[in-house]
Structures are given as C-alpha cells and as structure tokens.
Amino acid sequence: MPLIPSLWESKANRSLEFSCLRPALGAGAGSCVTSGGSRDAARAGPPKLAVCIAVIAKENYPFYIRSTPTENELKFHYMVHTSLDVVDEKISAMAKALVDQRELYLDLLYPTEDYKVYGYVTNSKVKFVMVVDSSNTALRDNEIRSMFRKLHNSYTDVMCNPFYNPGDCIQSRAFDNMVTSMMIQVC
Amino acid sequence: MSPTQWDLPVELCCRPMAFVTLTGLDVVYNAVHRAVWDAFCANRRADRVPISFKVLPGDHEYPKCRPKRTSYEWYIPKGILKTGWMNKHLNLVPALVVVFYELDWDEPQWKEKQSECATRVEIVRQSLQGRNTKVAVVLIQKKTPLPPGEDVIASERAAALCNACELSGKSLFVLPHTDHLVGYIIRLENAFYEHAQTYYYTEIRRVKSHKEFLNKTTHQLLFVRHQFKIAFFSELKQDTQNALKNYRTAYNLVHELRAHETNILEIKTMAGFINYKICRLCFQHNTPLDAIAQFRKHIDLCKKKIGSAELSFEHAAWMSKQFQAFGDLFDEAIKLGLTAIQTQNPGFYYQQAAYYAQERKQLAKSLCNHEASIMYPNPDPLETQTGVLDFYGQRSWRQGILSFDLSDPEKEKVGVLAIQLKERNVAHSEIIITLLSNAVAQFKKYKCPRMKSHLMVQMGEEYYYAKDYTKALKLLDYVMCDYRSEGWWTLLTSILTTALKCSYLMAQLKDYITYSLELLGRASTLKDDQKSRIEKNLINVLMNESPDPEPDCDIFAVKTAQKLWADRISLAGSNIFTIGVQDFVPFVQCKAKFHAPSFHVDVPVEFDIYLKADCPHPIRFSKLCVSFNNQEYNQFCVIEEASKANEVLENPTQGKMCLVPGKTRKLLFKFVAKTEDVGKKIEITSVDLALGNETGRCVVLNWQGGGGDAASSQEALQAARSFKRRPKLPDNEVHWDSIIIQASTMIISRVPNISVHLRHEPPALTNEMYCLVVTVQSHEKTQIRDVKLTAGLKPGQDANLTQKTHVTLHGTELCDESYPALLTDIPVGDLHPGEQLEKMLYVRCGTVGSRMFLVYVSYLINITAEEKEIVCKCHKDETVTIETVFPFDVAVKFVSTKFEHLERVYADIPFLLMTDLLSASPWALTVVSSELQLAPSMTTVDQLESQVDNVVLQTGESASECFCLRCPSLGNVEGGVATGHYIISWKRTSAMENIPVIRTVITLPHVIVENIPLHVNADLPSFGRVRESLPVKYHLQNKTDFVQDVEISVEPSDAFMFSGLKQIRLPAQAFYSYQYFCQATGSTHG
C-alpha cells in the first residue's frame, strides 16, 4: 500500500483535507525542493504564475479581476466567485476559533483539475483570490504567501490614495503593474 | 438510460461473493425443498456469510474447462482480460456444487439409494471435468439425528456413502427437516463457505503457478491478466487486503504495457477497471485518503493518453466516466458513514465528470459533423459474431490483433466512421445535465451556495443547447438573483444574455422584455452596440412587431421562433405587462422625493419624481403615475403624453417624458392634501412608468415605494460613504447619487394665527377657587368660526391628580368631586379679525404640588389654496404649570390659666386653648371668621366667640385666638381626649365678592387629662396697701372620694407680717372645699 506523503498527514488533521487532491508529485515537490530553487525564485522577483487575480469587497462584489487574456474571462469570474464559498467558511471558522493573531493567508481554497485557487483576507474582510495553473508544481506555499503580501501592500497603497473613492473598483496603474508582474506572461 | 459502452460492467461493480450451486432441489413442486431453498436465500443480512447461491439441475453443464497448457512458449495472448471472465467466475463456475439427496439412515432400500446418490455425484463431477470445484452431498432427512457416536448404523452407512461417492467425510452433511431449519442451514452454509474459500485459494495458487512460464517480452498482457485474476479470486475469497495489494500490482503492470494508438483504449479500460476496484476497496477499508490519492494518480497517468485524435471524444467520455464512478463510490462511502467536507466531497468529481462530458460534446461536435449523405457503413464494423467483444477495450473490427501497424487501413477508416456516426446520436446534454445535477445536490449539502449557483447556470446553459428553453429559463431565472445581490455584473450579464436568447426562442413576451430591460440597464456589462441592438428589438416588440433574432442562435430554432413571434402579433390578448422592478436592475431608475418631511394642510404638497435612463438611445415613455396610500391623490399625479406608437424614438429631446441617457429628469407634482389627512402620513406606495402604449404593447414598470431597484440600496450606501466631490452641473440639474428617496410626508394642520394668553396669580392655594383668565385674540384676516376651548388638567399626569383637581367655569359656587379635571370643547362662538375674548376658569386643587394645565383653542377657517376653498381646522395650545401650596399653618397649644405651658390638663381645672394661624400665602388672605367646634368631652368656660373675624393677613403675619376650656374628669383615657375642630373660613383678599368663602377644618390635637387628689387655689387681691392687711384666701379642694388629712403650714416672706394660724391639721373630706384665710401685714421700705 503506498504511503501517504508525510506532508499531507501533517495537514490532514480533519477527516479529509483538500491538499490530498493535489497531484502526488506536487505535494512531494513541496517538501523536497532544494534551497537553490528558492534562491532562484528570489532573484527573479515574484514568480509570474497567476492566471487570475481578484480583489473582492467585504460585501463580496468584485473590486478588481484580471485574468490572462488568452482564456475565457468568464470562467475565471465564476471560479473566483465560487471560491468565496470556501473563503466564507474559512473566515467563519476563524471567527469561531477567536484567534488573536489573525492569519491573513487562507491557503489553498480549492483545487480544480487545471487550477489551484488560493485565498487571502485582510482584517477589513477584503479578499484576495489568486488562481494558479495546477501544472506548476514547483510553486510553494511561501511564494504564494509573499505574492499575497505584495498584493496587499499594493492594495493598501491604493486605499491610501486620497483620490480613491472607497467602494469603487480599483483603477490604479501601480496596482495594475503589480498584478501584471505576477501574472503569467503571454507572448 | 440503457448502459452505454462507457458504463463500468455490472460484474466489476458488484461485490464478489463465493459462488455455490445447489443441485437436486425441486423448488417448484417439493415443499420441503422449497423451504430449504428459501432458508438459503431469504434474509441474507450482513451477518450471513457472503455466498451467492443458485439452484441448478443435477445434470447442469458447467462451462468447459480448456485443456491445461503445458508450455507458454508459443502462446501469444490476444488481449488483457476476456469480457466473459468475471461473469464466469461470479455466476457460472461454482466454487462448490452441493448435491441434495433425500435419504434417511434407516432407509430400507439403502443400497439402491446409495448407488443413485453416487451416480448423481458422478454426473456433477463429469460436468466439472478439469475444474477444482468441490462437491458436497447434503442428505435431507426426516428424522432428527441422534448425537454423534450413538447411532451406529448412521456412522457405518455414512462411511459407506462417502466411499461410494468418493467423498471425504467433511463433504457429507445431514440436513434434518425439522423445526430448526434455519439454524441447520446457517451451519451448512458456513461449512460451504469454508469449502469455497479453499477452492478460491487453490485457484489463486493455480494462477500464480503460471507465472514462472511467462516472459516479459511476449507475455506482458498475461502479467496483468494473472494479477487481476489473483486479485479477483482474493476478493471472492473475501480476502480484501490481498485483493487490494494484487490490484495495486496489476495497476502498475497495466501502465508498464507498451501503449500505442491501437491498444490505448484497452489499456485505459483495464486501468479504469483496476482503479475502480482499488478505490472501492480503499473506501471499504475506511481509508478514503488512499482512495483519493489512487484516483489522482490514475487521472494524472491517464489524462494525456488520448489515443486516436479522430476519436478523442472517446477519451473525454472515458475520463468523464472515471470521475463519475469515483463520485459514486465516494457518495456510497458517505452513505455508509464517511464524513466529507466542503473542499472534498463527491460534488467535485461529478462536476469534473460534467466538464469532461462537455468536452466530449465539443469534440463530438467538431469530429462527427459528417454530411447527411454519408451513410452508416454496411456491414456494421462494430458488429461482432457473438454480439460482444472478446476482450475489454478492443476494437470490434480488429479483435485480438496485437500488431501496432494497421493491417487494413480501409477497415480502420470504416470503423472510425461508424463510431463517429454513433457518437452523433448520443444525448450529450442529457449526460451533462445529469452529472451537473448530481454535483448540485452534493454542493448543496456541503455549504457551497455559489458553486451550486454556478453549476445551475451551467445546467441552464446545457438545457439551452439541448433546446429545452423552458427548463433553461427556470434554472437561470432561479440563480440570477444570487449574482445580482452580490453585484457580479459580468456574470449576471452572461446569464441574462442566455436567458434573453431562451425567451426569444420561445417568444415569451414578458420574459423577453424583462431581460431586455435589465440588459440595457446599468448592471449590464454589454457593449453599446449590443445594447443598441437590444433597445431596438425592445422598441420593435413594443410596437407589436417581431424582434430580430438574437445572435448565435440555432438557425432552425430561430425559424420556429420567428413563426411564434408572428403568431403573437396576430393573437389578440393582454398586451399590457406590469413588471415589478424591485427584483432586478432595469435601465430606468426612479426616485421620488417629497420636498419636505411635512406639509401644512393649507399649502400644496410638492414632490419630485427623478428619472434616469441608462440605455444608449433616448427613450420616450407614455405615462407616469404615482400611487399613494390614500388613493384619492393618485388622480393628481399622472403625466400622460399622447404619442403615437411610432413616435417612441422620434423627437427624442422634446417632451417631458422623453429621457436622454445619463441625464436626470425631474418631474414636479403638486396637490392639495385633504383636511381629513391632517396628522396622517402620505406615502408613495408605487410609481408606475409605462413604455409603449395600449395600441401596441405596453410595459408598466412598477417601483414599490419611492423607487429603487435590486441594486440601488447598495449604490445609495456607497454614495453615502463616498467623499468624492461631484463636478458642478448646470443649475437645474442634479447628481443622481445625491438624490435621497423621501417617499412619505406628514400632513400637519395649518399654523394658527391667534394668540392665547393666560392670566392668573400663582401659586394656587389648597382648595381655593383659583382663577385662570384665558384671553383669545384672533389675528386672522377673516372671521374664524367655531372657536372651542378645551382647558383643565393636562392629561397624562399622575392619576391621583385627576381625582384632586376640579375645573369649572362658574366661580360662584364651590366645586366638589363631581366636577371634571378637564373641560372639553367649550364653544365660545366666532371671532372677527382682531377681536378678543376672555374666559374665566376656576380650578380647585385639593392637594399641594405642581400640576400642568392645558388650554387648547381650536377653530375653523376657510382658506383658498391652489384655487380651492378648503376649511382648515387650526388649533393652538398653551400649557402652564401651577404650584399649589397651603394658604396658612395653624399651631395649637394648651396653657394654664396663668399661661404656663401644659403637657397635660387636669380634670375639672380650667385651661386655655391657643390657636395661632400663620399665613403662608404670598397673597393677602382675609380670614372671614373662625369657629371652634368642641368635642363632647370638652366644655367651655366662657363664650366661644371668634376673635379674628375679617382679619387680613399679609405673608408671614399670624392671627391668634385663645379659648378657656375645661375638661371634666373622664378617668384614664388612652391617648388623650379629643378636643374638637377648629374651622377657619377664608378667601383671598383680592378675590371678588362672589367668590365663595373656603372653610378649612383643622382637627385639634388630643390632650391627656389627669385627675389630681387635692386642688389648691389661692385667692389673692390684685394689689395690697402698705400697712394694711392683705387677706389671702386659699381654697383647698379634695378631689377624691376619701377623707384626707391635710396639714397646712404657712411660711410668710420677710416682707410681710403674718397673722393667723401658721400651722393647722384638719381632715379634708371628700368633695368638700375648705376656705382658709390668713392675713399678712407688712410694710415695704423705701
């Protein structure tokens, strides 16, 4: 009987954990990528991996959605929208746990056959959702984390702009550029 | 749905159970046999051993066993697994054949019976030639057997029978046909089960033994086949752990096979089978994570193994089935107690299965679009001689051919064509919808409302493709509100676009109009050219014409739809549609705003209706009406523009009812409120805006309340939070966001133009008739009528005050309890402009404290407002707080005749009662008179005349009186003796003559009366003269009933000379008084 990789076991405290839906290779890679790999990533700046990045308001309407132009935009809209189910659930679980030190990163929300959807929620309940191609197995958790952190910083800058009207959709070139830097480049 | 090529075979999906056949039972005609058979097959619960039984005749022909192969050297397998193999071992080849035979140990014709039984066994053995199947004999006996060892004949005959039948003793059973049949049967089947397990064990050994003859080059397929067989036999043996282990090995071996376009389907089919078995066993072993991991591995390995490009839809179909089968397994496990979570539940697998089914449909659409002239090949290349394939996953036209080169390309072509043509007939949408609805059911269970909505959208879209527009609309309409309420406009627009197509194709007028209205609105993310097209269509529809077809619709469906639309035009019927906008976001917005939160009844009520259109072109409405909670006003708030149907788009900028996109239109309404509505709220209950007119078709947009649709509350919130500066607009224009809906207003009475003054002299004195002068003066320009006065204690104060406050208009008589606390609606007549009237009110307050008094004057006046004469009722009120105080304090004390303070009085001895009346009133008081009413126990010594008649007391002044009283002896009275009442009659000095006098009664205190035994009274002249005698007389009075001895001694002072007895003793008899004289003379010096 093949053993479940230990990484999964540690995560799978609950009866079933979504991480087991990841391809075996991907999960294995997470635990055995050498430090050299991460140094490369650090040098190259944030990995350009996302196929869709979205910012969702507290009331769950979209502030900002950008997806790779090569694919059906609507598909990503639906994907981001459905991921809010998991986000809601995670937030309410967090509220129940009454954790002081709030973890903003929500981890993998749900995987589909072709994509992985990650989530992040700010203290004011603004959500960031990032869709990543599942074929990219080398991507690690802390890379996703750092991408979200950058996104959050950039978002904070947008909010600090005195000309920005709260509640409006985000129309900022700086934010656009930040998002572009994280998206898969289309040749 | 009948099973398709892609469904997993039943024999794969069932739980394998040991197969045991029962022979020699006549279950039709023999009741005993029937009972035995029933006991075997009825009530097979989980605690019974897993065996599948079958009754067969004794001479049944079992499948022939192929001769054993001595060498595999020249053997080349033609495929992995024969299609009949699993079924053969589940249902055809038994592990054990049981021969039932009726034979008692004491059978008289034993010999004959024994040989008959042996023959039966022999026949079974013949038919099982070459197989390892076990044979057992069960003797059905009428008698209950004796305990083993006691029946000598039985053991002898049993041994003989075993010998004759060539059976081991373990294979001979006795089944007494008695009461405890089920118990015997259970024991029997346990024994059968053991035999069966031995059989499957030997089978496993047999298959394993082939292994050593195999080589890796030519027998790769056999490795898989054998491994699969071992696993399957293990399952039959109920050894699931080993079965799982062997399946896993088999799975790895399948993927080691050399894959080529020609055999990829076979490999995938087998991999799918084995994967199914592994996942099933993992779930059964309660290791769901293993099952999921295996499935992931399986999918990752097989995802790219598409095979022939021309038949790529087959791969999609296979993938879809893999996911569906796993979903089913997962769901099955959940039903047996496994807990799933939001992010890992069967729904995801059904969803993925649906995606692959969609992909299959797409691929089939592009690959199978042969022209109608291409006929299905004849002879059918998909037909085989037996009607089934020999091996799983092979092509019917080249079964058993292992070569990777296509020997006959022509045949291949025909075969592919046949498959493609068959695929064309598959009801793809039906498959997709079933899978999606499975997924919906799961996601509903695991708290994924948005995922559920998304899947329902997909279902709706699939119904649309399947041309079931009614169902499509139903689903889409159901989920639309979810996307609307969360503000996902892109998604909403996409759904609406599909919905519009559906409603167009069905010529559903109302739906078509509703979706058009929303697609033109601000929630729609359509491009302007699309919006223009929709607007044009909408106007066509309203002019009773057919709209242009929606883009990308099926041509045939469009033809049908055009006919339907044409029918709609000719069809007479209701052409007015009322659409409530609160549930969607139409292209016109409406806000109603009263100019003020309240209006006086004498001024017209004014409000604005703001309209704004978001459509690309100017649009003209035909009618606007506003409805109120009081429907009488509805008639005043209607704007109707008579325009012909074709003018909807003409003269776009003229007219009140023509809206220019993006511009806010303000429409002012005015009406005079009814006087009955004074004090009531006037509310706009709805605003109706009509588009089109009755001659064509007419849409009435209905806003509940003062406007607002599904999106506007969120927008209003946003606008309120926003601190953006709005650009300046020309004077008569307003920013839409800055308009706040005000859908109701109060009607309040006209402002009175009179003055009400109150004149009085506070504070009020307790019980007096306090005079309150009310002056009403009219400042109106016309005569006022029906002036009424309501005055008195303001309602809503302490209830006790109502009891102790009385109001009257007549000051000349004292009012009593029967007078009310509030006088209502006292008519005082009419008043001319400038005229003034005065009314006096008298209030009697029985207790001290402050009270609020209300004076309320109402009148009627005729007013002209908006050229309409109305009678207004106006009123004005004044309240005043009046303090009530005691007018005076009365102090009473008892003193002796010598004005010495007395704690108590002595019986029969006169004393003085002194009253002291201290004015506490800030106003002068006149004490009209006073009166002392004595209690019967008191007697007066002299006249009881009032000494303070008509005394005027200023603030702080007091008036005293003195009465001499005597109290006869009463014996010892507890708490003293009542004295009586002191009554003061008084009034304000300033009060008028006719104001009655108030009598205030004061209860005098009780006094303690004491009896004394001896009373001495000295009678002294009031003065004496020098050197003259001064007679001093002492009266001694014995107050007791007894004679008392009294000794008197006189001690004169040095200033007097003394004559008479200085010291005497005398008896003092009861009730006698003695006078005793002594004379003193003295002189005073200088």
mmCIF file of N, CA and C in Angstrom, chain B residues 120-186:
data_model
loop_
_atom_site.group_PDB
_atom_site.id
_atom_site.type_symbol
_atom_site.label_atom_id
_atom_site.label_comp_id
_atom_site.label_asym_id
_atom_site.label_seq_id
_atom_site.Cartn_x
_atom_site.Cartn_y
_atom_site.Cartn_z
ATOM 1 N N ARG B 120 -25.456 -39.564 -9.018
ATOM 2 C CA ARG B 120 -25.681 -38.114 -9.119
ATOM 3 C C ARG B 120 -24.386 -37.347 -8.936
ATOM 4 N N VAL B 121 -23.631 -37.762 -7.937
ATOM 5 C CA VAL B 121 -22.346 -37.099 -7.683
ATOM 6 C C VAL B 121 -21.437 -37.264 -8.896
ATOM 7 N N GLU B 122 -21.501 -38.419 -9.481
ATOM 8 C CA GLU B 122 -20.636 -38.701 -10.617
ATOM 9 C C GLU B 122 -20.981 -37.800 -11.796
ATOM 10 N N ILE B 123 -22.288 -37.614 -12.002
ATOM 11 C CA ILE B 123 -22.718 -36.765 -13.123
ATOM 12 C C ILE B 123 -22.179 -35.339 -12.935
ATOM 13 N N VAL B 124 -22.289 -34.848 -11.703
ATOM 14 C CA VAL B 124 -21.771 -33.499 -11.416
ATOM 15 C C VAL B 124 -20.275 -33.457 -11.685
ATOM 16 N N ARG B 125 -19.599 -34.456 -11.232
ATOM 17 C CA ARG B 125 -18.151 -34.498 -11.414
ATOM 18 C C ARG B 125 -17.785 -34.504 -12.897
ATOM 19 N N GLN B 126 -18.553 -35.237 -13.653
ATOM 20 C CA GLN B 126 -18.287 -35.322 -15.098
ATOM 21 C C GLN B 126 -18.325 -33.931 -15.726
ATOM 22 N N SER B 127 -19.364 -33.216 -15.333
ATOM 23 C CA SER B 127 -19.554 -31.913 -15.953
ATOM 24 C C SER B 127 -18.512 -30.895 -15.472
ATOM 25 N N LEU B 128 -17.889 -31.165 -14.346
ATOM 26 C CA LEU B 128 -16.871 -30.233 -13.836
ATOM 27 C C LEU B 128 -15.463 -30.697 -14.181
ATOM 28 N N GLN B 129 -15.396 -31.555 -15.157
ATOM 29 C CA GLN B 129 -14.107 -32.128 -15.548
ATOM 30 C C GLN B 129 -13.015 -31.065 -15.646
ATOM 31 N N GLY B 130 -11.958 -31.294 -14.967
ATOM 32 C CA GLY B 130 -10.799 -30.415 -15.089
ATOM 33 C C GLY B 130 -10.842 -29.216 -14.151
ATOM 34 N N ARG B 131 -11.931 -28.990 -13.474
ATOM 35 C CA ARG B 131 -12.001 -27.855 -12.561
ATOM 36 C C ARG B 131 -11.737 -28.320 -11.146
ATOM 37 N N ASN B 132 -11.381 -27.372 -10.312
ATOM 38 C CA ASN B 132 -11.097 -27.712 -8.917
ATOM 39 C C ASN B 132 -12.331 -27.587 -8.037
ATOM 40 N N THR B 133 -13.451 -27.386 -8.676
ATOM 41 C CA THR B 133 -14.685 -27.200 -7.927
ATOM 42 C C THR B 133 -14.941 -28.365 -6.984
ATOM 43 N N LYS B 134 -15.332 -28.003 -5.763
ATOM 44 C CA LYS B 134 -15.597 -29.019 -4.752
ATOM 45 C C LYS B 134 -17.021 -29.544 -4.933
ATOM 46 N N VAL B 135 -17.213 -30.767 -4.476
ATOM 47 C CA VAL B 135 -18.563 -31.333 -4.480
ATOM 48 C C VAL B 135 -18.892 -31.738 -3.058
ATOM 49 N N ALA B 136 -20.113 -31.464 -2.642
ATOM 50 C CA ALA B 136 -20.551 -31.866 -1.312
ATOM 51 C C ALA B 136 -21.930 -32.482 -1.430
ATOM 52 N N VAL B 137 -22.241 -33.376 -0.497
ATOM 53 C CA VAL B 137 -23.550 -34.027 -0.513
ATOM 54 C C VAL B 137 -24.276 -33.654 0.772
ATOM 55 N N VAL B 138 -25.541 -33.274 0.612
ATOM 56 C CA VAL B 138 -26.363 -32.996 1.783
ATOM 57 C C VAL B 138 -27.528 -33.966 1.752
ATOM 58 N N LEU B 139 -27.659 -34.758 2.814
ATOM 59 C CA LEU B 139 -28.772 -35.693 2.892
ATOM 60 C C LEU B 139 -29.918 -35.010 3.622
ATOM 61 N N ILE B 140 -31.054 -34.920 2.965
ATOM 62 C CA ILE B 140 -32.227 -34.343 3.615
ATOM 63 C C ILE B 140 -32.933 -35.480 4.337
ATOM 64 N N GLN B 141 -33.040 -35.373 5.656
ATOM 65 C CA GLN B 141 -33.599 -36.493 6.436
ATOM 66 C C GLN B 141 -34.839 -36.056 7.183
ATOM 67 N N LYS B 142 -35.732 -36.998 7.354
ATOM 68 C CA LYS B 142 -36.987 -36.690 8.034
ATOM 69 C C LYS B 142 -36.808 -36.728 9.544
ATOM 70 N N LYS B 143 -35.861 -37.548 9.993
ATOM 71 C CA LYS B 143 -35.700 -37.754 11.430
ATOM 72 C C LYS B 143 -34.571 -36.904 11.985
ATOM 73 N N THR B 144 -34.788 -36.550 13.229
ATOM 74 C CA THR B 144 -33.734 -35.808 13.910
ATOM 75 C C THR B 144 -32.616 -36.796 14.222
ATOM 76 N N PRO B 145 -31.403 -36.430 13.875
ATOM 77 C CA PRO B 145 -30.323 -37.388 14.112
ATOM 78 C C PRO B 145 -30.008 -37.504 15.597
ATOM 79 N N LEU B 146 -29.494 -38.672 15.964
ATOM 80 C CA LEU B 146 -29.035 -38.868 17.337
ATOM 81 C C LEU B 146 -27.680 -38.180 17.488
ATOM 82 N N PRO B 147 -27.285 -37.981 18.724
ATOM 83 C CA PRO B 147 -25.965 -37.356 18.902
ATOM 84 C C PRO B 147 -24.870 -38.229 18.276
ATOM 85 N N PRO B 148 -23.812 -37.631 17.769
ATOM 86 C CA PRO B 148 -22.783 -38.380 17.052
ATOM 87 C C PRO B 148 -22.227 -39.507 17.925
ATOM 88 N N GLY B 149 -21.989 -40.619 17.328
ATOM 89 C CA GLY B 149 -21.396 -41.742 18.046
ATOM 90 C C GLY B 149 -22.426 -42.706 18.590
ATOM 91 N N GLU B 150 -23.669 -42.235 18.777
ATOM 92 C CA GLU B 150 -24.674 -43.123 19.369
ATOM 93 C C GLU B 150 -25.350 -43.974 18.309
ATOM 94 N N ASP B 151 -25.479 -43.370 17.121
ATOM 95 C CA ASP B 151 -26.153 -44.101 16.045
ATOM 96 C C ASP B 151 -25.119 -44.896 15.257
ATOM 97 N N VAL B 152 -25.058 -46.148 15.549
ATOM 98 C CA VAL B 152 -24.003 -46.973 14.940
ATOM 99 C C VAL B 152 -24.256 -47.165 13.452
ATOM 100 N N ILE B 153 -25.549 -47.367 13.135
ATOM 101 C CA ILE B 153 -25.884 -47.597 11.735
ATOM 102 C C ILE B 153 -25.519 -46.358 10.918
ATOM 103 N N ALA B 154 -25.829 -45.198 11.491
ATOM 104 C CA ALA B 154 -25.588 -43.944 10.786
ATOM 105 C C ALA B 154 -24.124 -43.800 10.426
ATOM 106 N N SER B 155 -23.240 -44.015 11.375
ATOM 107 C CA SER B 155 -21.824 -43.808 11.096
ATOM 108 C C SER B 155 -21.316 -44.838 10.077
ATOM 109 N N GLU B 156 -21.866 -46.039 10.198
ATOM 110 C CA GLU B 156 -21.455 -47.064 9.222
ATOM 111 C C GLU B 156 -21.865 -46.671 7.822
ATOM 112 N N ARG B 157 -23.162 -46.323 7.731
ATOM 113 C CA ARG B 157 -23.696 -46.016 6.407
ATOM 114 C C ARG B 157 -23.087 -44.751 5.836
ATOM 115 N N ALA B 158 -22.777 -43.808 6.709
ATOM 116 C CA ALA B 158 -22.149 -42.571 6.243
ATOM 117 C C ALA B 158 -20.799 -42.889 5.615
ATOM 118 N N ALA B 159 -20.054 -43.734 6.283
ATOM 119 C CA ALA B 159 -18.735 -44.098 5.757
ATOM 120 C C ALA B 159 -18.895 -44.790 4.409
ATOM 121 N N ALA B 160 -19.921 -45.676 4.337
ATOM 122 C CA ALA B 160 -20.142 -46.394 3.084
ATOM 123 C C ALA B 160 -20.503 -45.442 1.961
ATOM 124 N N LEU B 161 -21.353 -44.463 2.295
ATOM 125 C CA LEU B 161 -21.802 -43.500 1.287
ATOM 126 C C LEU B 161 -20.630 -42.662 0.788
ATOM 127 N N CYS B 162 -19.786 -42.236 1.723
ATOM 128 C CA CYS B 162 -18.615 -41.441 1.340
ATOM 129 C C CYS B 162 -17.751 -42.233 0.383
ATOM 130 N N ASN B 163 -17.621 -43.478 0.708
ATOM 131 C CA ASN B 163 -16.834 -44.352 -0.134
ATOM 132 C C ASN B 163 -17.408 -44.429 -1.529
ATOM 133 N N ALA B 164 -18.722 -44.689 -1.566
ATOM 134 C CA ALA B 164 -19.384 -44.855 -2.859
ATOM 135 C C ALA B 164 -19.294 -43.592 -3.695
ATOM 136 N N CYS B 165 -19.398 -42.451 -3.042
ATOM 137 C CA CYS B 165 -19.390 -41.175 -3.788
ATOM 138 C C CYS B 165 -17.990 -40.590 -3.929
ATOM 139 N N GLU B 166 -17.022 -41.257 -3.387
ATOM 140 C CA GLU B 166 -15.644 -40.767 -3.373
ATOM 141 C C GLU B 166 -15.564 -39.384 -2.732
ATOM 142 N N LEU B 167 -16.193 -39.283 -1.580
ATOM 143 C CA LEU B 167 -16.221 -38.002 -0.863
ATOM 144 C C LEU B 167 -15.436 -38.123 0.422
ATOM 145 N N SER B 168 -14.880 -37.052 0.879
ATOM 146 C CA SER B 168 -14.285 -37.058 2.211
ATOM 147 C C SER B 168 -15.417 -36.844 3.211
ATOM 148 N N GLY B 169 -15.161 -37.280 4.406
ATOM 149 C CA GLY B 169 -16.196 -37.168 5.427
ATOM 150 C C GLY B 169 -16.638 -35.724 5.657
ATOM 151 N N LYS B 170 -15.761 -34.785 5.349
ATOM 152 C CA LYS B 170 -16.076 -33.378 5.576
ATOM 153 C C LYS B 170 -17.080 -32.847 4.557
ATOM 154 N N SER B 171 -17.272 -33.586 3.490
ATOM 155 C CA SER B 171 -18.144 -33.102 2.434
ATOM 156 C C SER B 171 -19.523 -33.721 2.472
ATOM 157 N N LEU B 172 -19.772 -34.512 3.498
ATOM 158 C CA LEU B 172 -21.101 -35.102 3.633
ATOM 159 C C LEU B 172 -21.818 -34.433 4.801
ATOM 160 N N PHE B 173 -23.031 -33.953 4.513
ATOM 161 C CA PHE B 173 -23.784 -33.240 5.542
ATOM 162 C C PHE B 173 -25.156 -33.855 5.654
ATOM 163 N N VAL B 174 -25.711 -33.697 6.827
ATOM 164 C CA VAL B 174 -27.065 -34.175 7.054
ATOM 165 C C VAL B 174 -27.932 -32.966 7.372
ATOM 166 N N LEU B 175 -29.079 -32.887 6.701
ATOM 167 C CA LEU B 175 -29.991 -31.778 6.979
ATOM 168 C C LEU B 175 -31.320 -32.337 7.436
ATOM 169 N N PRO B 176 -31.512 -32.448 8.756
ATOM 170 C CA PRO B 176 -32.785 -32.970 9.237
ATOM 171 C C PRO B 176 -33.857 -31.928 8.956
ATOM 172 N N HIS B 177 -34.954 -32.429 8.430
ATOM 173 C CA HIS B 177 -36.018 -31.498 8.075
ATOM 174 C C HIS B 177 -36.923 -31.318 9.276
ATOM 175 N N THR B 178 -36.506 -30.516 10.189
ATOM 176 C CA THR B 178 -37.254 -30.309 11.436
ATOM 177 C C THR B 178 -37.531 -28.838 11.649
ATOM 178 N N ASP B 179 -37.866 -28.520 12.891
ATOM 179 C CA ASP B 179 -38.257 -27.142 13.195
ATOM 180 C C ASP B 179 -37.108 -26.153 13.052
ATOM 181 N N HIS B 180 -35.934 -26.611 13.331
ATOM 182 C CA HIS B 180 -34.820 -25.661 13.388
ATOM 183 C C HIS B 180 -34.098 -25.548 12.058
ATOM 184 N N LEU B 181 -34.882 -25.444 11.000
ATOM 185 C CA LEU B 181 -34.289 -25.468 9.669
ATOM 186 C C LEU B 181 -33.261 -24.356 9.467
ATOM 187 N N VAL B 182 -33.645 -23.146 9.846
ATOM 188 C CA VAL B 182 -32.741 -22.012 9.575
ATOM 189 C C VAL B 182 -31.407 -22.199 10.289
ATOM 190 N N GLY B 183 -31.463 -22.692 11.508
ATOM 191 C CA GLY B 183 -30.232 -22.922 12.258
ATOM 192 C C GLY B 183 -29.335 -23.925 11.548
ATOM 193 N N TYR B 184 -29.943 -25.003 11.042
ATOM 194 C CA TYR B 184 -29.150 -26.003 10.305
ATOM 195 C C TYR B 184 -28.569 -25.403 9.037
ATOM 196 N N ILE B 185 -29.393 -24.600 8.382
ATOM 197 C CA ILE B 185 -28.944 -24.011 7.116
ATOM 198 C C ILE B 185 -27.745 -23.110 7.351
ATOM 199 N N ILE B 186 -27.804 -22.328 8.433
ATOM 200 C CA ILE B 186 -26.690 -21.412 8.699
ATOM 201 C C ILE B 186 -25.414 -22.211 8.970
#
